[in-house]
Structures are given as C-alpha cells and as structure tokens.
C-alpha cells in the first residue's frame, strides 16, 4: 500500500466513478462525519458518479439511495442494487435472487443463526437484521464487546460449513446463499444502468474500503484506496489496496475526494 500522495495526477484525472464501502470507510466510530458527506456531495456535483458498495441492509439502502448525494448503491454484499430515479420518482430495485428464493434462504439462515448464537458466546444478531432481504449479519463488535478474531473466523467457518458465502467486515460477519459478492453486483449495476463494461473502464474507477469483505474489489481495481484503518485488519485480508490515505474512516475518504477533485 502506497501513500495517497503517490497516486498520480494523470491517473486521478481519469476517474469517473467512485465506489466506496460505508462502515469505517465513510464513517468514524459509527457516525457519518460532515466531511465525508460533503466529499460525496462535491464529487457528485463535479459529475463523478458516487456509488456506495456496502454490506448494510436493504432498509438502509432504500434511505441512502433516496437521500444521500449518490448515484445508486450495492447492498448486502452484492445481493442487490438500488437506484432512485428522481425524474420518474421511482426506486429501482434489482436483486440477484427472486423473492421466492430469498424467502427460502432466510429460513436456512434462521436455523444457522440459532446454531451460531449457541456456539459462539458474546456474538449477536446485528441490530439491522430486521431490514435485511438476503443475508444474515452477526455482530462481533458493533453493539457487543469485541470478540477475538479466532471467534470471528469461527463464525465465518460456520457459514461455509453449510455451503453459504461468508465475509468479514469491520463490524459483522455476513453470510448468504448465492454466488455473488460486491464485485459481481457492481459489474451488473454499471452494465445495466450506464452501459459500461467494467473490464474496459477499470482505470476510470476508484474503490475505497477498509476491511476483508472489500478484498474482491481491491484485487480487481488497480486504483483501490484504503482509508488508514485498513491496517487494523490487514492480516485478515487476501488482497490489499494500491493506495492508503493518511486519515481514518470518513476523514480519509474526504482526503481521497479532495485529491480526485484537485486533478479535474
């Protein structure tokens, strides 16, 4: 990971899309600082597409698509994308699986939830679970005392043992049934909304993140940017970003936005 200051002006000037994680990338200690929100607004106003790529639930994503200065977002680690069409006043919701499939998956995840809670003392179902459509989020440090990483990895293994996908974020272990992740739904979003072939525009995209569930994005995009706290979970990651910001969380994201806008 190289310092953000080494991200060349020539490369920054080509960026048309900013994809970003939310938790601990746009936020600091669970709060969205004004600097991060203003950074999104400035990028959006400058014509750079801002698209959060998050593990957060459908309920939150509906709100974000409507009320934040963004051009749509991918939620629940790739289960769907939402985009609010202001002209038609319509929310576009595009899911990887249909409603029947999601209902069946939720039944299987509920059974697994009981097993995880019984076997791993101290973890909890994430407070935002009621607003989820496709996955199960197990909290290991957001609203509970932080668990050791050995226990966090054990939770992820319990998902894998029943054939589910599992990703560790900075606060949750998310698990789901289905062959998708943040990158695959990002590819679908850009193709269906903007007619873009993601392979052809990789150099025109920045992805900003901080944790292991961002690894598919960091491994794909040459201009992956980690906020400073990416170092906290570096040992759990199989792919790292090319660049790293001086500051943590939303303040680091604001530094990235400033660097991109300075090159325009």
Backbone as a ProteinNet text record, in pm:
[ID]
protein_1_A
[PRIMARY]
XXXXXXXXXXXXXXXXXXXXXXXXXXXXXXXXXXXXXXXXXXXXXXXXXXXXXXXXXXXXXXXXXXXXXXXXXXXXXXXXXXXXXXXXXXXXXXXXXXXXXXXXXXXXXXXXXXXXXXXXXXXXXXXXXXXXXXXXXXXXXXXXXXXXXXXXXXXXXXXXXXXXXXXXXXXXXXXXXXXXXXXXXXXXXXXXXXXXXXXXXXXXXXXXXXXXXXXXXXXXXXXXXXXXXXXXXXXXXXXXXXXXXXXXXXXXXXXXXXXXXXXX
[TERTIARY]
85.1	0	88.4	68.6	148.1	67.7	135	63	-19.9	-134.8	-224.9	-154.9	-60.7	9.3	82.8	109.9	180.2	85.2	-44.9	-146.9	-134.7	-88	-50.3	-168.8	-140.5	-243.3	-305.3	-222.6	-271.5	-374.5	-345.7	-439.1	-564.8	-549	-665	-758.8	-704.3	-785.4	-877.5	-846.3	-926.2	-1045.2	-1052	-1153.3	-1292.4	-1387	-1526.3	-1623.3	-1580.9	-1666	-1590	-1655.7	-1601.8	-1695.3	-1645.6	-1717.6	-1662.1	-1749	-1699.4	-1778.8	-1707.2	-1767.6	-1826	-1907.6	-1964.8	-1902.8	-1922.9	-1879.4	-1728.3	-1682.6	-1541.6	-1463.3	-1535.9	-1476	-1533.5	-1666.2	-1730.5	-1756.9	-1761	-1793.9	-1670.8	-1683.8	-1584.8	-1659.9	-1624.6	-1691.6	-1843.6	-1888.2	-2030.8	-2106.1	-2036.2	-2101.3	-2049.1	-2138.2	-2100.2	-2058	-1928.2	-1886	-1926.5	-1945	-1983.9	-1883.9	-1756	-1652.2	-1675.8	-1720.2	-1743.8	-1867.4	-1973.2	-2095.2	-2067.5	-1995.9	-1963.5	-1875.8	-1785.3	-1698.5	-1781.7	-1879.7	-1968.7	-2043.8	-2093	-2169.6	-2083.2	-1959.4	-1869.5	-1836.6	-1810.8	-1783.8	-1905.3	-2021.7	-2147.1	-2171	-2151.3	-2170.3	-2071.8	-1951.3	-1847.6	-1868.5	-1970.8	-2000.6	-1934.8	-1868.2	-1811	-1918.8	-1947.9	-2052.2	-2006.6	-2091	-2060.8	-2156	-2099.3	-2180.1	-2129.8	-2197.5	-2158.2	-2176.5	-2082.2	-2084.4	-2071.4	-2181.8	-2185.6	-2244.8	-2219.8	-2285.2	-2412.2	-2444.9	-2562.5	-2693.1	-2804	-2927	-3010.3	-3107.7	-3196.9	-3267.9	-3312.9	-3383.2	-3298.5	-3172.3	-3081.3	-3055	-3039	-3003.4	-3115	-3239.5	-3351.1	-3338.2	-3310	-3291.7	-3173.3	-3060.3	-2939.1	-2960.1	-3022.6	-3046.1	-3132.6	-3226.2	-3316.5	-3254.7	-3176.3	-3145.1	-2998.5	-2908.6	-2766.9	-2731.6	-2623.6	-2578.2	-2501.8	-2576	-2515.8	-2595.9	-2537.1	-2598.5	-2654	-2677.7	-2722.3	-2625.7	-2657	-2565.6	-2593.5	-2490.2	-2498.3	-2504.6	-2599	-2615.6	-2605.7	-2598.4	-2589	-2483	-2366.6	-2250.5	-2276.5	-2367.9	-2391.1	-2524.8	-2613	-2744.1	-2833.3	-2807.8	-2893.7	-2825.4	-2882.9	-2852.7	-2983.5	-2980	-3092.2	-3046.9	-3138.3	-3109.8	-3239.4	-3236.3	-3356.5	-3358	-3462.9	-3481.8	-3564.9	-3497.7	-3566.7	-3666.2	-3636.1	-3724.7	-3859.4	-3858.1	-3984	-4033.7	-3951.7	-3984.2	-4010.7	-3914.3	-3927.9	-3797.7	-3808.7	-3693	-3676.3	-3560.7	-3528.5	-3457.6	-3513.3	-3455.1	-3425.4	-3298.6	-3255.6	-3185.7	-3248.3	-3195.6	-3125.1	-3026.6	-2960.2	-3056.1	-3134.8	-3230.7	-3372	-3469.5	-3608.6	-3663.8	-3785.5	-3843.8	-3859.4	-3903.7	-3921.6	-3789.1	-3684.5	-3552	-3502.9	-3529.8	-3484.4	-3558	-3685.5	-3762	-3703.6	-3673.9	-3615.3	-3478.3	-3399.5	-3267.3	-3279.3	-3377.3	-3393	-3428.6	-3503.3	-3535.2	-3408.5	-3322.4	-3197.6	-3104.9	-3101.5	-3016.2	-3066.1	-3197.8	-3253.2	-3207.7	-3206.5	-3158.9	-3011.6	-2934	-2791.2	-2769	-2850.9	-2842.6	-2849	-2943.5	-2959.2	-2834	-2777	-2657.5	-2538.1	-2521	-2408.6	-2419.3	-2537.5	-2555.4	-2530.7	-2564.2	-2543.7	-2396.1	-2326	-2188.1	-2084.8	-2116.9	-2019.7	-2071.7	-2040	-2086.1	-2030.4	-2115	-2070.8	-2107.9	-2137.2	-2180.7	-2331.9	-2384.7	-2527.3	-2571.4	-2700.2	-2754.6	-2743.4	-2698.8	-2680.3	-2810.9	-2799.7	-2918.3	-2997.1	-2931.9	-3002	-3059.6	-3060.1	-3104.4	-3249.7	-3333.8	-3476.2	-3497.3	-3397.9	-3412.1	-3339.7	-3296.7	-3222.3	-3314.7	-3277.1	-3353.9	-3288.4	-3154.6	-3087.3	-2981.7	-2932.3	-2822.6	-2847.5	-2757.2	-2756.8	-2630.7	-2646.7	-2532.9	-2514.7	-2396.8	-2363	-2266.7	-2307.2	-2231	-2120.9	-1995.7	-1888	-1818.8	-1862.6	-1803.7	-1880.5	-1990.4	-2061.9	-2137.6	-2224.8	-2305.4	-2276.9	-2169.9	-2127.1	-1977.7	-1928	-1782.8	-1710.3	-1599.3	-1528.3	-1484.3	-1513.3	-1469.1	-1328.3	-1252	-1121.4	-1139.3	-1039.8	-1051.2	-1062.8	-1013.9	-1032.5	-1181	-1259.5	-1403.3	-1473.2	-1425.8	-1483.5	-1464	-1344.1	-1317.8	-1402.3	-1425.6	-1510	-1652.1	-1704.4	-1837.8	-1841.3	-1738.3	-1731.5	-1724.9	-1651.3	-1639.9	-1773.5	-1854.5	-1985.6	-2077.2	-2066.3	-2140.1	-2091.2	-1959.3	-1900.4	-1936.6	-1946.6	-1975.6	-2111.4	-2204.9	-2338.2	-2354	-2242.6	-2246.9	-2280.5	-2275.4	-2303.1	-2174.3	-2187	-2076.1	-2063.1	-1943	-1922.7	-1814.5	-1839.9	-1742.1	-1734.1	-1612.9	-1589	-1571.2	-1654.1	-1637.1	-1567.6	-1567.3	-1505	-1592.4	-1720.1	-1812.9	-1895.2	-1919.5	-2008.4	-1941.3	-1991.7	-1972.5	-2104.6	-2100.8	-2220.5	-2216.4	-2329.7	-2337.5	-2462.9	-2452.7	-2566.3	-2548	-2654.8	-2651.7	-2660.9	-2565.2	-2567	-2428.4	-2402.1	-2269.6	-2250.7	-2259.3	-2239.4	-2153.9	-2099.8	-2026.7	-2034.8	-1962.5	-1967.1	-1929.2	-1827.5	-1778.7	-1878.4	-1940.2	-2030.7	-2152.2	-2208.8	-2324.1	-2282.6	-2162	-2110.4	-2102.7	-2055.9	-2047.7	-2187.3	-2286.2	-2423.7	-2479.1	-2456.4	-2504.7	-2451.4	-2321.3	-2262.3	-2307	-2327.1	-2373.4	-2517.1	-2604.7	-2747.5	-2785.2	-2716.5	-2751.9	-2678.4	-2549.4	-2469.5	-2417	-2447.2	-2399.8	-2249.4	-2187.2	-2041.5	-1994.5	-1886.9	-1817.6	-1709.1	-1726	-1635.3	-1490	-1468	-1330.4	-1265.3	-1346.7	-1293.4	-1266.3	-1325.5	-1312.4	-1244.6	-1174.6	-1113.2	-1027.4	-955.8	-865.8	-942.7	-1073.9	-1155.3	-1236.8	-1205.9	-1280.9	-1187.2	-1231.4	-1166.4	-1260.9	-1205.4	-1281.7	-1212.9	-1291.1	-1237.5	-1299.3	-1216.4	-1267.3	-1171.8	-1201.5	-1120.3	-1110.1	-1181.9	-1190.2	-1192.9	-1189.4	-1179.2	-1289.5	-1412.4	-1517.3	-1499	-1399.1	-1366.7	-1260.6	-1207.8	-1097.4	-1129.9	-1252	-1279.1	-1263.2	-1294.9	-1281.6	-1134.3	-1062.2	-920.9	-840	-875.5	-799.9	-828.8	-946	-985.1	-942	-958.3	-935.1	-790.7	-721.9	-584.3	-578	-689.1	-691.9	-778.4	-749.7	-811.5	-745.6	-826.9	-776.6	-828.7	-740.2	-779.6	-770.8	-873.3	-857.2	-760.3	-700.5	-586.9	-615.4	-739.7	-772.5	-777.8	-751.8	-738.1	-626.2	-532	-421.5	-468.2	-584.5	-633.7	-662.6	-708.5	-747.2	-661.1	-546	-458.4	-425	-405.8	-366.6	-479.7	-602.6	-717.4	-751.6	-673.6	-709	-619.2	-679.6	-601.1	-574.3	-619.5	-588.8	-589.4	-492.7	-480.1	-492.8	-534.5	-545.6	-409	-408.6	-284	-240.7	-339.8	-311.7	-374.5	-320.2	-375.7	-376.3	-485.2	-499.6	-430.3	-392.8	-331.9	-430.1	-558.5	-656.4	-746.1	-813.8	-901.7	-1044.7	-1118	-1261.3	-1300.3	-1408.5	-1463.7	-1368.7	-1275.3	-1177.5	-1076.9	-1046	-962.2	-1033.7	-1162.6	-1240.1	-1242.7	-1257.5	-1257.8	-1124.3	-1013.8	-883	-875.6	-933.9	-937.4	-1019	-1136.1	-1220.6	-1148.3	-1079.7	-1004.9	-898	-830.4	-726.4	-784.3	-900.8	-964.8	-1013.8	-1074.5	-1126.3	-1014.3	-902.5	-787.8	-730.7	-754.3	-698.1	-789.9	-908.5	-1002.6	-980.1
-119.3	0	123.9	207.8	330.2	451.5	554.1	673	735.7	789.9	850.6	958.3	1027	1136	1086.1	954.1	898.6	859.8	872.3	847.4	961.2	932.4	1037.4	1122.8	1247.3	1340.1	1291	1237.4	1187.5	1076.2	983.5	873.3	924.6	1018.9	1074.2	1147	1211.5	1289.3	1201.2	1072.8	980.4	921.5	943.2	876.3	933.1	844.2	882.1	824.8	719.6	652.8	636.3	670.2	643.2	544.7	426.2	323.2	320.7	309.3	316.3	229.8	160.7	96.3	206.5	167.4	266.2	256.4	143.7	133.4	141.5	238	261.9	306.5	333.5	396.6	536.4	547.4	678.6	723	628.4	660.2	651.9	716.4	706.9	676.7	564.7	523.5	520.1	471.9	454.2	578.7	690.1	815.7	863.5	924.7	981.2	1126.2	1155.8	1294.1	1384.4	1511.3	1608.3	1609.8	1588.7	1592.3	1484.6	1366.4	1257.6	1285.3	1334.7	1365.4	1477.1	1578.5	1690.1	1642.3	1548	1494.6	1423.7	1343.7	1278.2	1381.3	1483.7	1587.1	1660.3	1690.6	1760.4	1673	1544.3	1453.4	1444.2	1427.9	1417	1542.7	1658.4	1785.7	1801.6	1747	1757.3	1659	1574.3	1480.5	1343.8	1322.4	1191	1107.2	990.8	904.9	848	859	807.7	691.8	574.1	453.1	375.2	384.4	301.1	151.9	73.3	-72.9	-129.7	-173.4	-195.4	-330.4	-369.1	-486.3	-450.5	-323.8	-279.4	-322.2	-322	-387	-306	-376.9	-315.7	-193.1	-199.6	-85.3	40.1	22.5	136.6	184.4	89.6	125.5	203.8	172.7	249.3	396	418	553.5	622.7	553.1	613.4	651.5	561.6	589.8	713.5	735.3	849.5	980.2	975.5	1096.2	1136.7	1049.5	1086	1134.4	1210.7	1254.6	1142.7	1035.7	920.1	886.3	801.8	766	624	570.5	433.5	364	240	166	17.4	-59.2	-204.2	-236.4	-324.5	-355.5	-503.5	-530.9	-667.8	-749.3	-685.3	-750.4	-806.4	-742.4	-781.3	-846.9	-851.7	-914.4	-834.3	-704.3	-618.3	-485.6	-411.8	-268.6	-192	-74.9	18.7	148	209.6	339.5	418.5	540.7	623.2	708.6	691.7	769.8	892.4	1005.6	1126.1	1177.7	1158.8	1209.9	1139.2	1006.6	930.1	908.9	953.4	936.9	789.8	707.6	562.6	502.5	411.3	336.9	211.5	198.5	79.4	-18.2	-137.5	-239.6	-363.2	-399.1	-511.1	-613.9	-732	-835.1	-945.1	-1008	-1123.5	-1242	-1261.5	-1371.4	-1316.6	-1399.9	-1355.1	-1370.7	-1321.9	-1320.4	-1461.2	-1555.8	-1693.1	-1751.2	-1729.9	-1779.3	-1712.5	-1584.6	-1514.1	-1563.6	-1593.9	-1647.4	-1781.3	-1868.8	-1998.8	-1982.1	-1890	-1865.4	-1815.2	-1729.5	-1675.5	-1785.4	-1885.9	-1998.2	-2073.3	-2098	-2169.5	-2086	-1956.8	-1869.2	-1858	-1865	-1859	-1978.3	-2094.5	-2213.8	-2200.7	-2146.2	-2127.1	-2022.2	-1918.7	-1814.1	-1874.6	-1962.3	-2024.2	-2101.9	-2173	-2252.3	-2163.7	-2053.9	-1963.4	-1899.5	-1851.8	-1785.4	-1881.6	-2005.5	-2105.7	-2141.5	-2147.8	-2196.5	-2088.1	-1962	-1853	-1752	-1768	-1672	-1532.6	-1433.2	-1294.2	-1230.2	-1311.7	-1252.2	-1227.5	-1158.1	-1127.6	-1107.7	-1123.3	-1086.4	-934.8	-886.7	-743.7	-667.3	-548.7	-467.9	-433	-436.2	-400.8	-522.1	-638.9	-761.6	-753	-684.7	-675.3	-608.9	-536.4	-462.1	-530.8	-656.3	-730.1	-816.9	-833.2	-913.7	-1048.3	-1054.8	-1171.1	-1235.4	-1169.2	-1228.2	-1225.5	-1289.5	-1289.6	-1217.8	-1117.5	-1041.7	-1071.9	-1120.7	-1149.6	-1043.2	-975.8	-865.2	-920.5	-876.5	-916.4	-798.5	-675.1	-561.6	-430.4	-427.2	-300.8	-264.2	-353.3	-328	-428.3	-505.9	-601.4	-579.5	-621.1	-615.2	-695.9	-641.7	-702.9	-845.6	-936.1	-1074.4	-1089.2	-1186.6	-1213.6	-1263.6	-1238.3	-1275.7	-1426	-1506.1	-1650.7	-1686.1	-1617.5	-1642.3	-1586.9	-1472.6	-1414.4	-1509.9	-1564.3	-1660.3	-1786.3	-1826.5	-1944.1	-1920.7	-1800.6	-1767.9	-1781.5	-1725.7	-1735.4	-1881.2	-1963.7	-2105.5	-2177.5	-2136.2	-2199.9	-2172.3	-2055	-2027.7	-2120	-2126	-2204.6	-2352.5	-2403.7	-2546.1	-2587.6	-2493.4	-2526.5	-2477.8	-2442.1	-2402.5	-2257.3	-2175.9	-2032.6	-1955.5	-1843	-1749	-1675.7	-1632.2	-1556.4	-1452.9	-1331	-1223.1	-1151.9	-1117.1	-1045.4	-897.7	-813.3	-668.5	-618.6	-489	-433.6	-449.5	-487.9	-498.1	-625.8	-686.3	-801.3	-914.5	-1035.6	-1143.5	-1157.9	-1141.9	-1154.1	-1286.1	-1358.3	-1483.7	-1491.3	-1559.5	-1569.8	-1690.3	-1729.7	-1836.8	-1774.3	-1805.3	-1749.6	-1709	-1724.7	-1696.5	-1551.6	-1462.6	-1320.9	-1256.8	-1140.5	-1060.3	-914.1	-828.7	-685.5	-660	-729	-704.1	-747.2	-864.7	-914.5	-823.1	-773.1	-684.5	-545.3	-503.1	-377.5	-387	-500.5	-522.9	-513.6	-575.9	-572.6	-430.1	-359	-221	-133.3	-135.4	-47.9	-86.1	-214.8	-258.4	-216.4	-240	-215.4	-68.3	6.8	147.6	239.9	213.1	304.6	242.5	114.7	50.3	34	24.1	16.6	-127.9	-160.9	-288	-263.6	-322.1	-290.6	-323.6	-431.7	-466.7	-357.3	-288.2	-186.6	-53.2	-31.7	100.1	92.9	-15.8	-33	85.8	143.6	255.4	384.1	384.8	504.3	494.9	393.9	367.5	364.8	426	411.6	334.1	239.1	177	208.1	255.6	291.5	199.9	138.1	47.1	31.1	-70.5	-83.1	-223.5	-323.7	-449.9	-571.7	-694.6	-814.8	-831.8	-786.8	-805.2	-713.9	-626.6	-541	-603	-719.9	-778.7	-808.2	-855.3	-875.2	-746.7	-634.6	-505.7	-463.8	-478.9	-441.2	-525.1	-652.7	-738.9	-706.4	-646.9	-619.6	-481.6	-380.4	-243.5	-198.6	-152	-104.3	18.6	93.2	212.9	188.4	80.6	58.8	149.3	211.9	303.2	256.7	234.4	201.9	324.8	349.1	450.9	394.6	480.8	440.6	319.4	304.8	193.4	58.7	54.6	-73.9	-155.9	-87.3	-157.9	-241.2	-206.7	-278.4	-424.9	-452.2	-588.2	-642.5	-582.3	-619.6	-769	-825.9	-967.1	-1062.2	-1013.1	-1096.5	-1085.6	-1009.6	-977.2	-1049	-1099.7	-1165.8	-1075.3	-952.2	-851.6	-715.5	-633.5	-501.1	-392.4	-273.3	-162.9	-112.7	-44.1	13.5	133.6	209.4	335.8	336.6	421.2	434.6	581.9	625.6	765.9	791.6	914.6	945.9	931	966.3	966.4	843.1	818	703.1	736.2	633.1	645.1	758.3	827.8	932.9	1046.7	1071	1177.4	1135.5	1006	955.2	960.6	925.7	935.5	1079.2	1175	1316	1354.6	1297.6	1324.7	1268	1149.1	1090.3	1180	1223.3	1309.4	1437.4	1496	1619.4	1596.1	1481.7	1450.7	1431.9	1369.7	1348.9	1479.5	1562.7	1690.1	1784.9	1776.2	1861.2	1830.9	1708.7	1667.9	1700.6	1753.7	1781.5	1918.8
0	0	0	-99.5	-112	-64.1	-15	31.6	-80.3	-44.5	-142.2	-223.8	-164.9	-234	-358.8	-366.2	-481.7	-595.7	-573.4	-676.8	-778.2	-898.1	-992.3	-1035.3	-1063.8	-1109.8	-1240.7	-1328.4	-1457.1	-1436.2	-1345.3	-1318.2	-1248.9	-1156.5	-1084.8	-1179.2	-1280.3	-1373.5	-1457.9	-1467.8	-1549.6	-1473.8	-1341.9	-1260.8	-1288	-1321.1	-1347.1	-1244.7	-1176.8	-1078.1	-946.7	-836.7	-703.8	-634.1	-612.8	-539.4	-397.9	-298.9	-161.3	-65.4	20.7	135.9	226	323.5	416.3	555.8	624	763.7	777	856.7	884.3	760.5	651.6	533.8	516.2	520.3	524.1	667.9	760.1	899.3	989.9	1104.8	1212.3	1341.2	1403.4	1526.8	1509.7	1395.2	1370.3	1329.2	1313.6	1276.3	1140.2	1061.8	933	953.2	945.3	965.9	850.7	881.1	778.3	664	695.1	591.7	486.6	528.3	433.6	348.6	411.6	336.9	236.2	279.4	189.6	74.3	102.5	-2.6	-109.4	-66	-163.6	-245.8	-179.8	-249.8	-352.3	-316.6	-409.2	-529.7	-506	-617	-709.6	-648.8	-723.8	-808.4	-749.8	-819.8	-934.3	-916.5	-1019.4	-1133.9	-1123	-1230.1	-1214.6	-1102	-1073.3	-1005.1	-1058.8	-1003.4	-869.5	-767.5	-634.3	-604.6	-580.4	-564.1	-443.1	-328.6	-214.3	-246.1	-198.3	-214.8	-73.8	-16.1	128.1	166.8	290.6	347.5	421.8	428	503.2	434.8	511.8	467.1	369.5	311.2	212.8	268	392.7	451.1	455	493.5	493.2	350.7	260.2	122.7	54	85.5	31.1	73.3	201.3	252.1	184.4	176.9	120.9	-25.6	-102.6	-245	-264.7	-170.7	-180.8	-132.5	-26.3	48.6	50.3	8.9	2.9	-137.3	-152.2	-285.2	-356.1	-392.2	-457.6	-583.5	-667	-794.1	-793.9	-675.3	-656.8	-563.1	-525.3	-439	-445.8	-411.9	-399.1	-251	-211.3	-70.2	-38.3	91.7	144	69.8	49.9	-10.9	-150.2	-223.8	-362.1	-388.4	-288.5	-307.5	-400.7	-414.3	-495.6	-523.1	-616.9	-624.1	-621.1	-562.3	-560.9	-627.7	-699	-761.5	-766.2	-715.7	-717.2	-843.1	-923.7	-1045.5	-1008.1	-988	-942	-1044.5	-1172.7	-1277.5	-1274.9	-1261	-1257	-1114.8	-1016.5	-874.1	-843.4	-883.7	-868.6	-817.6	-720.3	-672.6	-757.8	-819.5	-897.9	-805.5	-790.7	-703.9	-789.1	-795.1	-878.9	-788.6	-770	-682.3	-761.7	-698.6	-759.1	-762.4	-653.5	-644.3	-638.6	-679	-671.9	-530.2	-509.3	-374.9	-317.5	-398.4	-350.9	-302.2	-378.9	-340.7	-212.7	-199.1	-79.9	45	31	144.2	188.8	94.9	128.4	193.8	142.4	201.2	344.3	369.4	504.8	605.5	562.1	650.1	689	591.9	619.6	707.4	682.9	762.7	906.2	924.9	1060.3	1142.8	1082.4	1152.1	1187.4	1096	1121.7	1230.1	1229.9	1332.6	1472.9	1495	1627.2	1665.7	1570	1596.2	1629.9	1556.4	1580	1717.9	1751.7	1881.8	1997.5	1976.8	2082.1	2096.6	1984.2	1985.1	2011.7	1980.2	1993.5	2095.6	2224	2325.7	2298	2318.5	2303.3	2171.8	2069.8	1943.4	1950.7	1851.9	1849.4	1705	1682.8	1552.4	1539	1424.4	1404.5	1424.5	1479.8	1508.8	1383.6	1267.8	1143.6	1070.3	1135	1067	1019.7	1095	1058.2	923.1	874	749.5	633.7	655.7	553.1	468.3	342.6	248.4	219.3	223.9	167	254.3	357	432.1	581.9	654.2	799.7	844.6	928.7	979.3	1127.5	1162.5	1301.1	1351.3	1456.4	1514.9	1604.7	1577.6	1666.9	1734.4	1700.6	1772.5	1758.7	1683.3	1667.1	1794.4	1840.9	1960.1	2071.4	2055.4	2158.2	2183.7	2300.4	2322.6	2214.7	2167.7	2055.3	2086	1993.5	2005.3	1949.5	1996.4	1935.1	1792.5	1707.4	1566.9	1548.3	1643	1631.8	1631.7	1713.9	1719.9	1596.2	1548.4	1426.5	1308.5	1296.1	1188.8	1205.4	1330.5	1356.7	1305.4	1327	1275.3	1123	1057.1	911	866.3	940.4	906	919.8	1016.9	1035.1	916.2	857.5	734	622.1	607.7	499.1	508.7	631	651.8	596.3	585.2	531	387.2	323.9	184.2	158.5	262.6	247.5	222.9	156.4	145.3	278.4	311.9	435.3	413.4	460.4	450.9	585.4	623	747.8	715.9	775.3	763.3	888.7	909	1028.6	1152.3	1133.6	1246.8	1248.7	1130.5	1118.9	1041.3	1063.3	966.9	893.1	762.6	679.7	605.1	604.9	532.3	448.2	333.3	241.3	149.8	85.6	-13.6	-152.3	-236.9	-372.1	-417	-544.7	-598.1	-637.8	-542.7	-572.7	-463.6	-496	-398.3	-441.3	-374.1	-406.2	-551.8	-599.1	-734.8	-840.3	-823.9	-928	-944.8	-833.9	-847.8	-895	-861.9	-917.3	-1069.3	-1117.1	-1261.6	-1325.5	-1259.5	-1310.2	-1308.7	-1199.8	-1187.2	-1301.1	-1322	-1422.5	-1563.7	-1588	-1719.5	-1743.9	-1645	-1665.4	-1654.4	-1570.7	-1550.1	-1646.6	-1670.3	-1751.6	-1881.2	-1904.6	-2026.2	-2030.8	-1915.2	-1906.1	-1890.1	-1960.4	-1941.1	-1837.2	-1718.7	-1608.9	-1641.5	-1715.8	-1751.5	-1835.6	-1915.4	-2006.5	-1937.6	-1818.4	-1753.9	-1616.8	-1591	-1457.9	-1416.8	-1513.1	-1483	-1454.4	-1479.8	-1457.2	-1328.6	-1247	-1125.1	-1004.4	-895.7	-765.7	-675.7	-601.3	-493	-361	-265.1	-133.9	-28.1	55.5	156.7	272.7	357.1	479.2	536.5	483	556.6	463.8	521.1	438	334.8	364	262.8	142.1	147.4	33.3	-58	-19	-94.9	-241	-276.3	-418.5	-499.9	-436.7	-505	-513.2	-403.8	-402.9	-502.3	-517.7	-608.6	-754.9	-781.8	-920.6	-968.2	-882.1	-926.8	-902.3	-1006.4	-986.9	-897.3	-890.4	-805.2	-682	-610.6	-480.9	-378.1	-295	-192.3	-56.4	36.1	172.1	259.3	341.3	445.3	548.9	630.4	713.8	801.1	846.4	934.5	863.7	734.1	665.9	729.9	792.1	858	976.5	1034.7	1152.5	1122.2	999.6	961.9	848.3	828.8	718.4	718.8	836.9	846	805.9	801.5	765.1	616.8	541.2	403.7	304	195.9	92.1	-27.6	-21.4	-123.9	-56.2	-91	-29.4	-136	-96.2	-192.9	-237.5	-350.6	-401.5	-319.4	-268.6	-201.9	-62.5	24.7	158.6	198.7	261.2	300	433.7	461.3	591.2	707.6	685	792.8	787.7	897.7	910.8	865.6	826.3	802.4	709	746.6	662.1	633.9	726.6	702.6	595.6	591.4	483.8	350.3	350.3	226.7	175.9	265.7	225.9	162.4	212.8	152.8	11.4	-7.8	-142.7	-235.6	-192.6	-276	-313.5	-217.6	-245.1	-351.5	-342.4	-440.5	-580.1	-588.9	-719.8	-779.1	-696.4	-744.5	-783.8	-714.9	-745.9	-884.6	-935.8	-1063.9	-1181.2	-1154.4	-1262.7	-1325.7
[MASK]
++++++++++++++++++++++++++++++++++++++++++++++++++++++++++++++++++++++++++++++++++++++++++++++++++++++++++++++++++++++++++++++++++++++++++++++++++++++++++++++++++++++++++++++++++++++++++++++++++++++++++++++++++++++++++++++++++++++++++++++++++++++++++++++++++++++++

